[in-house]
Amino acid sequence: MNIIIQLVLRINNGAIEKNDRIRRINSKIPGPKGLPFFGNILAVRGNRHLKYQQYYKEYGPVFRVKYGTIERVVLTGYPILKEAFIDHAELFQPRFLRENNIIVKLYSQQKFKGLIFSNGDYHKNLKSVILSELTATKIKKMEVHINEESKRLCELLEKRANEGKEFVMNKYFNLFSINIILRFLFGINYPYDDLNESSVEVIEVIQRFFKLLSEPVLSDYLAFPHPFPERPREFYRCFRKLAKNILKLIGNYKSKRSSTGSDEHGAIIDKLLIELEKGNITNMGLVSICVDVLIAGADTVGQTLMFSFIAMANDQSIQEKLYQTLNAAIPPNEDYSYSKYKLTIPYLSLVVKETFRKYPVGVLGLPHMTTEDVVIGGHTIAKGTQIIQNLYASHRSEEFWNQPDEFIPERFLEKDVGTLHHFAVGPRNCLGYSLAECEVTSAIATLIRNFNFINPNPTQPLNDEGDFSIALIAPQTKLLVKKRHNLVL
Ligand code: HEM
């Protein structure tokens, strides 16, 4: 017993000493004063991205906040993010992992290792395996499926248009993006005639999982191993549900593969199964990786689309101009094709860029960590500090954008326009960016060609303020849709 107590004390002392060093070095970085023990954790509850926007205005592009004993430095604006994540890429690349966090412990054990919370060669290898399935050529090959999903969405919307009633749009976009990720991962899509119970459940579990993952918990305050629960039970319930679904899909995929005798279906899972056979990942690791790609890829695109349509329903002139541009560029009986038209319909690109600018749904990215002491923007940041990319505040700052809170696609025609970085900056940025761009552009083009999206109460602009989560959540939004003509299907 004595030995165990001594061991725990030694670990505690090690952690406390390490934290003291970080605190000492970071103490010169400006930032809000915090409460003893809690630091700033109570002040940033709720819409954290708005609080960080306010801190950026008060303290500048490099500011420090404390989450209990965790030292967090927040970087805002492309120039400072570039200085850190590109000019010092190696020092800022790793994911921040709390050593005493159970999830992180689980994830970092070989058995459960996923993608998002791994580092080093394991992460590098996995990222390149998955990226090899998301090249421009692969995406072009999959375009037919993306168009199919867009058309299915149109068919559902046609029913709503025929009813002539307003309806909540959000879950349709979520289903669209989940289906595309499932196509890339497993070569399948979620069966739906409309929003049935099981599809809605998957959407809700993914959103809840993200939300729970983004909420600070008691363990955030503590620098040492402890017995307190890390996350509410609901978190594990969500993970188990997702894992169960994924295991079923992997099982189905394997039996389909053995029944057809084919080795190559062109889905990401093919490549991951090879990694499993080589012993580079475990069975549970495979599940964690699939959960990571599913949650990272589904909610982000769904929320982005919802924000875009809210903006366009609030400004009919943008929607009308886009509709006319698309009509002029694409023959009436031809589908929109991303690979064919992405460079030839400038106004569509402007609308997509402005969507990503005004609504960078990965608002604070995912936490990174410094591997050495480093000077950024004139401030010394200690080795081991948690680093956050303040993407929302960067994209909404008057320093880089004129009228940043307005939706103005034409801003990208100006000469000295800011730099978009909604997929984060540096080599550890979003793995799905090419797919996301293709999905968002294709869905906007196909839907706007076929429907007019209307705010049912035009005297009151639709709310476009999101609710903080790892992927900003768009408000539940009721729209009216009107068919433009016979659908281009
Ligand atoms: C509008 C859509 C999307 C946005 C705005 C977005 C944004 C982001 C951001 C900000 C990060 C954090 C990067 C960092 O830590 O520096 C990220 C990471 C990630 N994203 Fe996306 N993302 C989107 C779509 C997707 C899609 C479609 C996929 C799936 C194919 C995906 C998969 C991932 C993965 C796996 C990571 C973790 C990368 C790593 O740890 O190396 N994302 N994304």
Coordinates of C-alpha atoms and ligand atoms in Angstrom, one line a residue:
M1 CA 0.0 0.0 0.0
N2 CA 2.8 2.3 1.0
I3 CA 4.5 1.7 -2.3
I4 CA 1.4 2.5 -4.3
I5 CA 0.9 5.8 -2.4
Q6 CA 4.5 6.7 -3.0
L7 CA 4.1 5.9 -6.7
V8 CA 1.0 8.0 -7.0
L9 CA 2.7 10.8 -5.1
R10 CA 5.7 10.6 -7.4
I11 CA 3.5 10.7 -10.5
N12 CA 1.6 13.7 -9.0
N13 CA 4.9 15.5 -8.3
G14 CA 6.1 14.9 -11.8
A15 CA 2.9 16.2 -13.3
I16 CA 2.8 19.2 -10.9
E17 CA 6.4 20.1 -11.7
K18 CA 5.7 19.9 -15.4
N19 CA 2.7 22.1 -15.0
D20 CA 4.6 24.6 -12.9
R21 CA 7.2 25.0 -15.6
I22 CA 4.5 25.5 -18.3
R23 CA 2.7 28.0 -16.1
R24 CA 5.9 29.9 -15.3
I25 CA 6.8 30.3 -19.0
N26 CA 3.3 31.1 -20.2
S27 CA 2.5 33.6 -17.4
K28 CA 3.7 36.5 -19.6
I29 CA 1.2 35.7 -22.3
P30 CA -1.9 38.0 -22.0
G31 CA -5.3 36.6 -21.2
P32 CA -8.3 36.8 -18.9
K33 CA -7.7 36.4 -15.1
G34 CA -9.1 33.2 -13.8
L35 CA -10.5 31.9 -10.5
P36 CA -8.3 29.9 -8.2
F37 CA -8.4 26.1 -9.1
F38 CA -11.0 26.6 -11.9
G39 CA -9.0 29.1 -14.0
N40 CA -11.3 30.4 -16.8
I41 CA -13.3 27.2 -17.2
L42 CA -16.5 28.7 -15.7
A43 CA -16.2 31.9 -17.8
V44 CA -16.1 30.0 -21.1
R45 CA -19.0 27.8 -20.6
G46 CA -21.7 27.8 -23.3
N47 CA -20.8 29.4 -26.6
R48 CA -17.0 29.1 -26.1
H49 CA -16.2 30.3 -29.7
L50 CA -17.9 33.7 -28.9
K51 CA -16.0 34.0 -25.7
Y52 CA -12.8 33.3 -27.5
Q53 CA -13.7 35.9 -30.1
Q54 CA -14.1 38.5 -27.3
Y55 CA -10.8 37.5 -25.7
Y56 CA -9.1 37.9 -29.1
K57 CA -10.4 41.4 -29.3
E58 CA -9.2 42.2 -25.8
Y59 CA -5.9 40.4 -25.7
G60 CA -4.8 40.0 -29.3
P61 CA -3.8 37.1 -31.6
V62 CA -2.0 35.1 -28.9
F63 CA -3.8 34.7 -25.6
R64 CA -3.8 32.3 -22.7
V65 CA -6.7 30.7 -20.9
K66 CA -6.5 28.2 -18.1
Y67 CA -8.7 25.1 -17.7
G68 CA -7.9 24.2 -14.1
T69 CA -4.3 23.1 -14.3
I70 CA -4.3 22.8 -18.1
E71 CA -2.6 25.7 -19.9
R72 CA -4.2 26.6 -23.2
V73 CA -2.9 29.1 -25.7
V74 CA -5.3 30.3 -28.4
L75 CA -4.0 31.6 -31.7
T76 CA -6.2 33.8 -33.9
G77 CA -5.8 35.0 -37.5
Y78 CA -4.1 33.4 -40.5
P79 CA -0.7 35.2 -40.1
I80 CA -0.2 33.9 -36.6
L81 CA -1.6 30.5 -37.3
K82 CA 0.8 30.2 -40.3
E83 CA 3.7 31.3 -38.1
A84 CA 2.9 28.5 -35.7
F85 CA 1.4 25.6 -37.8
I86 CA 3.4 26.1 -41.0
D87 CA 6.6 27.8 -40.2
H88 CA 7.0 25.6 -37.0
A89 CA 4.9 22.7 -38.3
E90 CA 6.8 20.0 -36.4
L91 CA 6.5 21.8 -33.1
F92 CA 2.7 22.2 -33.3
Q93 CA 1.6 19.0 -35.1
P94 CA 0.8 16.6 -32.2
R95 CA -2.7 16.3 -30.8
F96 CA -2.9 17.4 -27.1
L97 CA -3.5 14.3 -25.0
R98 CA -4.2 14.6 -21.3
E99 CA -2.1 11.9 -19.8
N100 CA -4.6 11.2 -17.0
N101 CA -7.7 11.1 -19.2
I102 CA -9.3 7.7 -19.5
I103 CA -10.4 8.2 -23.1
V104 CA -7.0 9.3 -24.1
K105 CA -5.5 6.3 -22.2
L106 CA -7.9 4.0 -24.0
Y107 CA -7.3 5.5 -27.3
S108 CA -3.6 5.6 -26.9
Q109 CA -3.4 1.9 -26.0
Q110 CA -2.7 0.1 -29.2
K111 CA -5.9 -1.9 -28.7
F112 CA -8.3 1.0 -29.2
K113 CA -6.1 3.5 -31.1
G114 CA -8.2 5.6 -33.4
L115 CA -7.0 8.4 -35.8
I116 CA -8.1 11.7 -34.3
F117 CA -6.4 11.2 -30.9
S118 CA -3.3 9.4 -32.0
N119 CA 0.2 10.8 -32.7
G120 CA 3.5 9.8 -34.3
D121 CA 4.0 7.1 -36.9
Y122 CA 0.7 5.4 -36.2
H123 CA -1.2 8.6 -37.0
K124 CA 1.0 9.4 -40.1
N125 CA 0.5 5.9 -41.6
L126 CA -3.2 5.9 -41.0
K127 CA -3.7 9.4 -42.4
S128 CA -1.8 8.5 -45.6
V129 CA -3.8 5.3 -45.9
I130 CA -7.1 7.1 -45.7
L131 CA -6.0 10.1 -47.8
S132 CA -5.0 7.6 -50.6
E133 CA -8.8 6.9 -50.8
L134 CA -9.7 10.7 -50.9
T135 CA -7.6 11.8 -53.8
A136 CA -9.1 13.9 -56.6
T137 CA -9.2 10.8 -58.9
K138 CA -11.0 8.7 -56.2
I139 CA -13.4 11.5 -55.5
K140 CA -14.1 11.8 -59.2
K141 CA -14.9 8.1 -59.4
M142 CA -17.3 8.5 -56.4
E143 CA -18.9 11.6 -57.8
V144 CA -21.7 9.5 -59.2
H145 CA -22.6 8.4 -55.7
I146 CA -22.5 12.0 -54.4
N147 CA -24.9 13.0 -57.2
E148 CA -27.1 10.1 -56.4
E149 CA -27.3 11.3 -52.8
S150 CA -28.1 14.8 -54.0
K151 CA -30.9 13.4 -56.1
R152 CA -32.3 11.4 -53.3
L153 CA -32.3 14.6 -51.3
C154 CA -34.2 16.3 -54.1
E155 CA -36.8 13.5 -54.2
L156 CA -37.5 14.0 -50.5
L157 CA -37.6 17.7 -50.9
E158 CA -40.0 17.4 -53.8
K159 CA -42.5 15.6 -51.5
R160 CA -42.1 18.5 -49.0
A161 CA -42.6 21.0 -51.8
N162 CA -45.8 19.3 -53.0
E163 CA -47.1 19.5 -49.4
G164 CA -46.5 23.2 -49.5
K165 CA -45.8 23.3 -45.8
E166 CA -42.7 24.5 -43.9
F167 CA -40.6 21.8 -42.4
V168 CA -37.3 21.4 -40.4
M169 CA -34.5 21.0 -42.9
N170 CA -31.5 20.1 -40.7
K171 CA -31.8 16.4 -40.5
Y172 CA -32.0 16.0 -44.3
F173 CA -28.5 17.6 -44.6
N174 CA -27.2 15.4 -41.8
L175 CA -28.5 12.2 -43.6
F176 CA -27.0 13.4 -46.9
S177 CA -23.5 13.7 -45.3
I178 CA -23.7 10.5 -43.3
N179 CA -24.7 8.6 -46.4
I180 CA -21.7 9.9 -48.3
I181 CA -19.3 9.1 -45.6
L182 CA -20.7 5.6 -45.3
R183 CA -20.3 5.2 -49.1
F184 CA -16.7 6.2 -48.8
L185 CA -16.1 4.0 -45.8
F186 CA -18.1 0.9 -46.6
G187 CA -19.4 1.4 -50.1
I188 CA -23.0 1.6 -48.7
N189 CA -25.6 4.1 -47.8
Y190 CA -28.1 4.3 -45.0
P191 CA -31.5 3.1 -46.4
Y192 CA -34.1 5.7 -46.1
D193 CA -37.4 6.6 -47.7
D194 CA -37.6 9.6 -45.5
L195 CA -36.3 10.3 -42.1
N196 CA -37.1 7.0 -40.3
E197 CA -36.3 6.2 -36.7
S198 CA -33.0 4.5 -37.2
S199 CA -31.5 7.1 -39.4
V200 CA -32.6 9.9 -37.0
E201 CA -31.1 7.9 -34.2
V202 CA -27.7 7.7 -35.9
I203 CA -27.7 11.4 -36.6
E204 CA -28.6 12.2 -33.0
V205 CA -26.0 9.9 -31.5
I206 CA -23.3 11.5 -33.7
Q207 CA -24.3 15.0 -32.7
R208 CA -24.6 14.1 -29.0
F209 CA -21.2 12.4 -29.1
F210 CA -19.6 15.5 -30.5
K211 CA -21.3 17.7 -28.0
L212 CA -20.3 15.5 -25.1
L213 CA -16.7 15.4 -26.4
S214 CA -16.6 19.2 -26.5
E215 CA -17.8 19.8 -22.9
P216 CA -15.2 20.2 -20.2
V217 CA -15.5 17.8 -17.3
L218 CA -14.1 17.6 -13.8
S219 CA -11.0 15.7 -14.9
D220 CA -10.0 18.7 -17.0
Y221 CA -9.0 20.5 -13.7
L222 CA -6.7 17.7 -12.5
A223 CA -3.1 17.2 -13.4
F224 CA -2.8 13.8 -11.8
P225 CA -4.3 10.3 -12.1
H226 CA -7.6 10.2 -10.2
P227 CA -10.7 8.1 -9.7
F228 CA -13.2 10.7 -10.7
P229 CA -15.4 10.0 -13.7
E230 CA -14.1 11.5 -16.9
R231 CA -17.2 11.8 -18.9
P232 CA -20.9 11.2 -18.2
R233 CA -22.1 7.6 -18.8
E234 CA -24.0 8.9 -21.8
F235 CA -20.7 9.5 -23.6
Y236 CA -19.8 5.8 -23.4
R237 CA -23.4 4.9 -24.3
C238 CA -23.0 7.0 -27.5
F239 CA -19.6 5.5 -28.3
R240 CA -20.9 2.0 -27.8
K241 CA -23.9 2.6 -30.1
L242 CA -21.7 4.0 -32.8
A243 CA -19.2 1.2 -32.4
K244 CA -22.0 -1.4 -32.5
N245 CA -23.3 0.0 -35.8
I246 CA -19.8 0.2 -37.2
L247 CA -19.1 -3.5 -36.2
K248 CA -22.3 -4.5 -38.0
L249 CA -21.3 -2.6 -41.1
I250 CA -17.7 -4.1 -41.1
G251 CA -19.3 -7.6 -40.7
N252 CA -21.7 -7.0 -43.6
Y253 CA -18.9 -5.7 -45.7
K254 CA -16.7 -8.7 -45.0
S255 CA -19.4 -11.2 -45.8
K256 CA -20.3 -9.3 -49.0
R257 CA -16.7 -9.3 -50.0
S258 CA -16.3 -13.1 -49.4
S259 CA -19.6 -13.9 -51.2
T260 CA -18.6 -11.9 -54.3
G261 CA -15.0 -13.2 -54.0
S262 CA -13.7 -9.7 -54.9
D263 CA -10.9 -8.0 -53.0
E264 CA -11.5 -4.5 -54.3
H265 CA -14.6 -2.5 -53.7
G266 CA -12.9 0.9 -53.6
A267 CA -14.0 1.7 -50.1
I268 CA -11.7 3.0 -47.3
I269 CA -12.5 -0.1 -45.3
D270 CA -10.6 -2.2 -47.9
K271 CA -7.4 -0.4 -47.1
L272 CA -8.0 -0.5 -43.4
L273 CA -8.6 -4.2 -43.5
I274 CA -5.2 -4.6 -45.1
E275 CA -3.7 -2.6 -42.2
L276 CA -5.5 -5.0 -39.9
E277 CA -4.1 -8.0 -41.7
K278 CA -0.6 -6.6 -41.5
G279 CA -1.1 -6.2 -37.7
N280 CA -0.7 -2.4 -37.9
I281 CA -4.1 -1.9 -36.3
T282 CA -6.3 -4.0 -34.0
N283 CA -10.0 -4.9 -34.5
M284 CA -11.0 -2.3 -31.9
G285 CA -8.6 0.1 -33.4
L286 CA -10.4 -0.4 -36.8
V287 CA -13.7 0.4 -35.1
S288 CA -12.3 3.5 -33.5
I289 CA -10.9 4.7 -36.8
C290 CA -14.2 4.2 -38.5
V291 CA -16.0 6.1 -35.7
D292 CA -13.5 8.9 -36.0
V293 CA -14.0 9.3 -39.8
L294 CA -17.8 8.9 -39.5
I295 CA -18.2 11.6 -36.8
A296 CA -15.6 14.0 -38.3
G297 CA -17.1 13.7 -41.8
A298 CA -20.8 13.6 -41.2
D299 CA -21.8 16.4 -38.8
T300 CA -19.3 19.0 -40.3
V301 CA -20.7 18.8 -43.8
G302 CA -24.4 18.6 -42.6
Q303 CA -24.0 21.7 -40.4
T304 CA -22.2 23.6 -43.2
L305 CA -25.0 23.0 -45.6
M306 CA -27.6 24.0 -43.2
F307 CA -25.8 27.3 -42.5
S308 CA -25.4 27.9 -46.2
F309 CA -29.1 27.5 -46.9
I310 CA -30.1 29.7 -44.0
A311 CA -27.9 32.4 -45.4
M312 CA -29.4 32.0 -48.9
A313 CA -33.0 31.9 -47.6
N314 CA -32.2 35.2 -45.8
D315 CA -30.9 36.7 -49.1
Q316 CA -33.1 35.7 -52.0
S317 CA -31.0 37.8 -54.4
I318 CA -28.0 35.5 -53.8
Q319 CA -30.1 32.4 -54.4
E320 CA -31.6 33.9 -57.5
K321 CA -28.2 34.9 -59.0
L322 CA -26.9 31.4 -58.2
Y323 CA -29.9 29.8 -59.8
Q324 CA -29.5 31.9 -63.0
T325 CA -25.8 31.2 -63.2
L326 CA -26.3 27.5 -62.8
N327 CA -29.0 27.5 -65.4
A328 CA -26.8 29.3 -67.9
A329 CA -23.8 27.1 -67.3
I330 CA -25.4 23.6 -67.2
P331 CA -27.6 22.2 -70.0
P332 CA -31.1 21.5 -68.6
N333 CA -30.9 17.7 -68.7
E334 CA -27.4 17.3 -67.4
D335 CA -26.5 16.6 -63.8
Y336 CA -24.1 19.0 -62.0
S337 CA -20.7 17.4 -62.0
Y338 CA -18.0 18.7 -59.6
S339 CA -15.1 17.6 -61.7
K340 CA -16.5 19.1 -64.8
Y341 CA -17.9 22.4 -63.5
K342 CA -15.9 23.3 -60.4
L343 CA -13.7 25.7 -62.2
T344 CA -16.2 27.0 -64.7
I345 CA -19.0 28.4 -62.5
P346 CA -17.3 31.2 -60.5
Y347 CA -20.4 32.4 -58.7
L348 CA -21.0 28.9 -57.2
S349 CA -17.4 28.9 -56.0
L350 CA -17.9 32.3 -54.4
V351 CA -21.0 31.1 -52.6
V352 CA -19.2 28.0 -51.3
K353 CA -16.2 30.0 -50.2
E354 CA -18.4 32.5 -48.4
T355 CA -20.2 29.6 -46.7
F356 CA -16.9 28.2 -45.4
R357 CA -15.8 31.7 -44.4
K358 CA -18.8 32.9 -42.5
Y359 CA -19.6 29.4 -41.0
P360 CA -16.3 27.6 -40.2
V361 CA -18.1 24.9 -38.4
G362 CA -14.9 23.3 -37.0
V363 CA -14.9 26.5 -34.9
L364 CA -11.9 25.8 -32.6
G365 CA -10.4 22.9 -34.5
L366 CA -9.0 20.1 -32.3
P367 CA -6.4 20.6 -29.6
H368 CA -2.7 20.5 -30.6
M369 CA 0.3 20.6 -28.3
T370 CA 3.8 22.2 -28.5
T371 CA 6.7 19.8 -28.4
E372 CA 9.3 22.5 -27.6
D373 CA 9.4 26.0 -26.1
V374 CA 8.7 28.3 -29.0
V375 CA 8.2 32.1 -29.7
I376 CA 5.1 33.0 -31.7
G377 CA 4.0 36.5 -32.3
G378 CA 6.6 37.7 -29.8
H379 CA 5.3 35.4 -27.0
T380 CA 7.2 32.4 -25.6
I381 CA 4.9 29.4 -25.4
A382 CA 6.1 26.5 -23.2
K383 CA 6.6 22.9 -24.4
G384 CA 3.5 20.9 -23.5
T385 CA 1.0 23.7 -23.8
Q386 CA -2.4 23.0 -25.3
I387 CA -2.8 25.0 -28.5
I388 CA -6.1 26.0 -30.0
Q389 CA -6.8 27.4 -33.5
N390 CA -9.4 30.1 -33.1
L391 CA -10.9 29.6 -36.5
Y392 CA -14.3 31.2 -35.9
A393 CA -12.8 34.5 -34.6
S394 CA -10.3 34.5 -37.5
H395 CA -13.0 34.2 -40.1
R396 CA -15.2 36.9 -38.3
S397 CA -12.4 39.4 -37.6
E398 CA -12.6 42.9 -39.1
E399 CA -8.9 42.9 -39.3
F400 CA -9.0 40.4 -42.2
W401 CA -12.5 40.8 -43.7
N402 CA -14.8 43.7 -44.5
Q403 CA -18.2 43.4 -42.8
P404 CA -17.3 39.9 -41.5
D405 CA -20.8 39.2 -40.2
E406 CA -22.4 39.7 -43.6
F407 CA -22.8 37.0 -46.2
I408 CA -21.2 38.5 -49.3
P409 CA -19.9 36.0 -51.8
E410 CA -18.4 38.8 -54.0
R411 CA -15.9 39.7 -51.3
F412 CA -13.6 37.0 -52.8
L413 CA -13.3 39.0 -56.0
E414 CA -11.5 41.7 -54.1
K415 CA -7.7 41.9 -54.3
D416 CA -6.6 41.8 -50.7
V417 CA -9.1 39.4 -49.3
G418 CA -8.3 37.3 -46.2
T419 CA -7.1 33.7 -46.3
L420 CA -9.7 31.0 -45.6
H421 CA -8.6 28.3 -43.1
H422 CA -11.8 26.5 -42.1
F423 CA -10.1 23.2 -42.4
A424 CA -7.4 24.4 -40.0
V425 CA -3.8 25.3 -40.7
G426 CA -0.8 23.0 -41.1
P427 CA 0.0 19.4 -41.9
R428 CA -2.5 18.1 -39.3
N429 CA -5.4 19.9 -40.9
C430 CA -8.7 18.2 -41.9
L431 CA -8.2 14.9 -43.7
G432 CA -11.5 15.2 -45.5
Y433 CA -11.2 18.6 -47.0
S434 CA -11.4 17.6 -50.7
L435 CA -14.4 15.4 -50.1
A436 CA -16.1 18.1 -48.0
E437 CA -15.6 20.7 -50.7
C438 CA -17.0 18.4 -53.4
E439 CA -20.0 17.4 -51.2
V440 CA -20.9 21.0 -50.2
T441 CA -20.5 22.3 -53.8
S442 CA -22.5 19.5 -55.3
A443 CA -25.3 19.7 -52.8
I444 CA -25.6 23.4 -53.2
A445 CA -25.6 23.3 -57.0
T446 CA -28.1 20.4 -57.3
L447 CA -30.5 21.8 -54.7
I448 CA -30.4 25.4 -56.0
R449 CA -31.0 24.2 -59.6
N450 CA -34.2 22.5 -58.4
F451 CA -35.7 24.4 -55.6
N452 CA -36.2 27.9 -54.1
F453 CA -35.6 27.8 -50.4
I454 CA -37.8 30.3 -48.5
N455 CA -37.9 31.8 -45.1
P456 CA -41.5 31.1 -44.0
N457 CA -41.5 34.4 -42.1
P458 CA -39.6 36.9 -44.2
T459 CA -40.1 39.8 -41.8
Q460 CA -37.8 38.0 -39.4
P461 CA -34.4 36.9 -40.8
L462 CA -33.6 33.3 -39.9
N463 CA -31.3 32.9 -37.0
D464 CA -27.8 31.9 -38.1
E465 CA -26.0 31.7 -34.8
G466 CA -24.7 28.3 -34.1
D467 CA -24.5 26.4 -30.8
F468 CA -21.0 25.5 -29.7
S469 CA -19.8 22.0 -30.2
I470 CA -16.8 20.4 -31.9
A471 CA -18.8 21.1 -35.1
L472 CA -20.9 24.2 -34.6
I473 CA -24.6 23.2 -34.6
A474 CA -26.9 25.2 -36.8
P475 CA -30.2 26.3 -35.3
Q476 CA -33.2 23.9 -36.1
T477 CA -34.5 25.8 -39.1
K478 CA -37.9 25.6 -40.8
L479 CA -37.9 26.3 -44.5
L480 CA -40.5 26.3 -47.3
V481 CA -39.3 24.8 -50.5
K482 CA -40.8 25.6 -54.0
K483 CA -40.0 23.5 -57.1
R484 CA -38.4 25.6 -59.8
H485 CA -39.6 23.3 -62.6
N486 CA -39.6 19.6 -63.3
L487 CA -36.6 18.3 -61.3
V488 CA -33.3 17.9 -63.1
L489 CA -32.8 14.3 -62.0
Ligands
HEM1 C1 -17.3 21.3 -44.0 C2 -16.7 20.2 -43.6 C3 -15.5 20.1 -42.7 C4 -14.9 21.0 -41.9 C5 -15.2 22.5 -41.8 C6 -13.8 20.3 -41.2 C7 -12.9 20.9 -40.3 C8 -11.9 20.2 -39.7 C9 -11.0 20.8 -38.7 C10 -11.0 22.3 -38.3 C11 -10.2 19.8 -38.2 C12 -9.2 20.0 -37.1 C13 -7.8 20.0 -37.7 C14 -6.7 20.2 -36.7 O1 -6.6 19.6 -35.7 O2 -5.8 21.0 -37.0 C15 -10.6 18.6 -38.9 C16 -10.0 17.4 -38.6 C17 -10.4 16.2 -39.2 N1 -11.4 16.0 -40.2 FE1 -12.5 17.5 -41.0 N2 -13.8 19.0 -41.6 C18 -14.8 18.8 -42.5 C19 -15.2 17.6 -43.2 C20 -14.5 16.4 -43.0 C21 -14.9 15.2 -43.7 C22 -15.9 15.1 -44.8 C23 -14.1 14.2 -43.2 C24 -14.0 12.7 -43.6 C25 -13.6 12.3 -44.6 C26 -13.2 14.8 -42.2 C27 -12.3 14.1 -41.4 C28 -11.5 14.7 -40.5 C29 -10.5 13.9 -39.7 C30 -10.3 12.4 -39.7 C31 -9.9 14.9 -38.9 C32 -8.7 14.6 -37.9 C33 -7.4 14.7 -38.6 C34 -6.2 14.4 -37.8 O3 -6.3 14.3 -36.6 O4 -5.2 14.2 -38.4 N3 -13.6 16.1 -42.1 N4 -11.6 18.8 -39.7

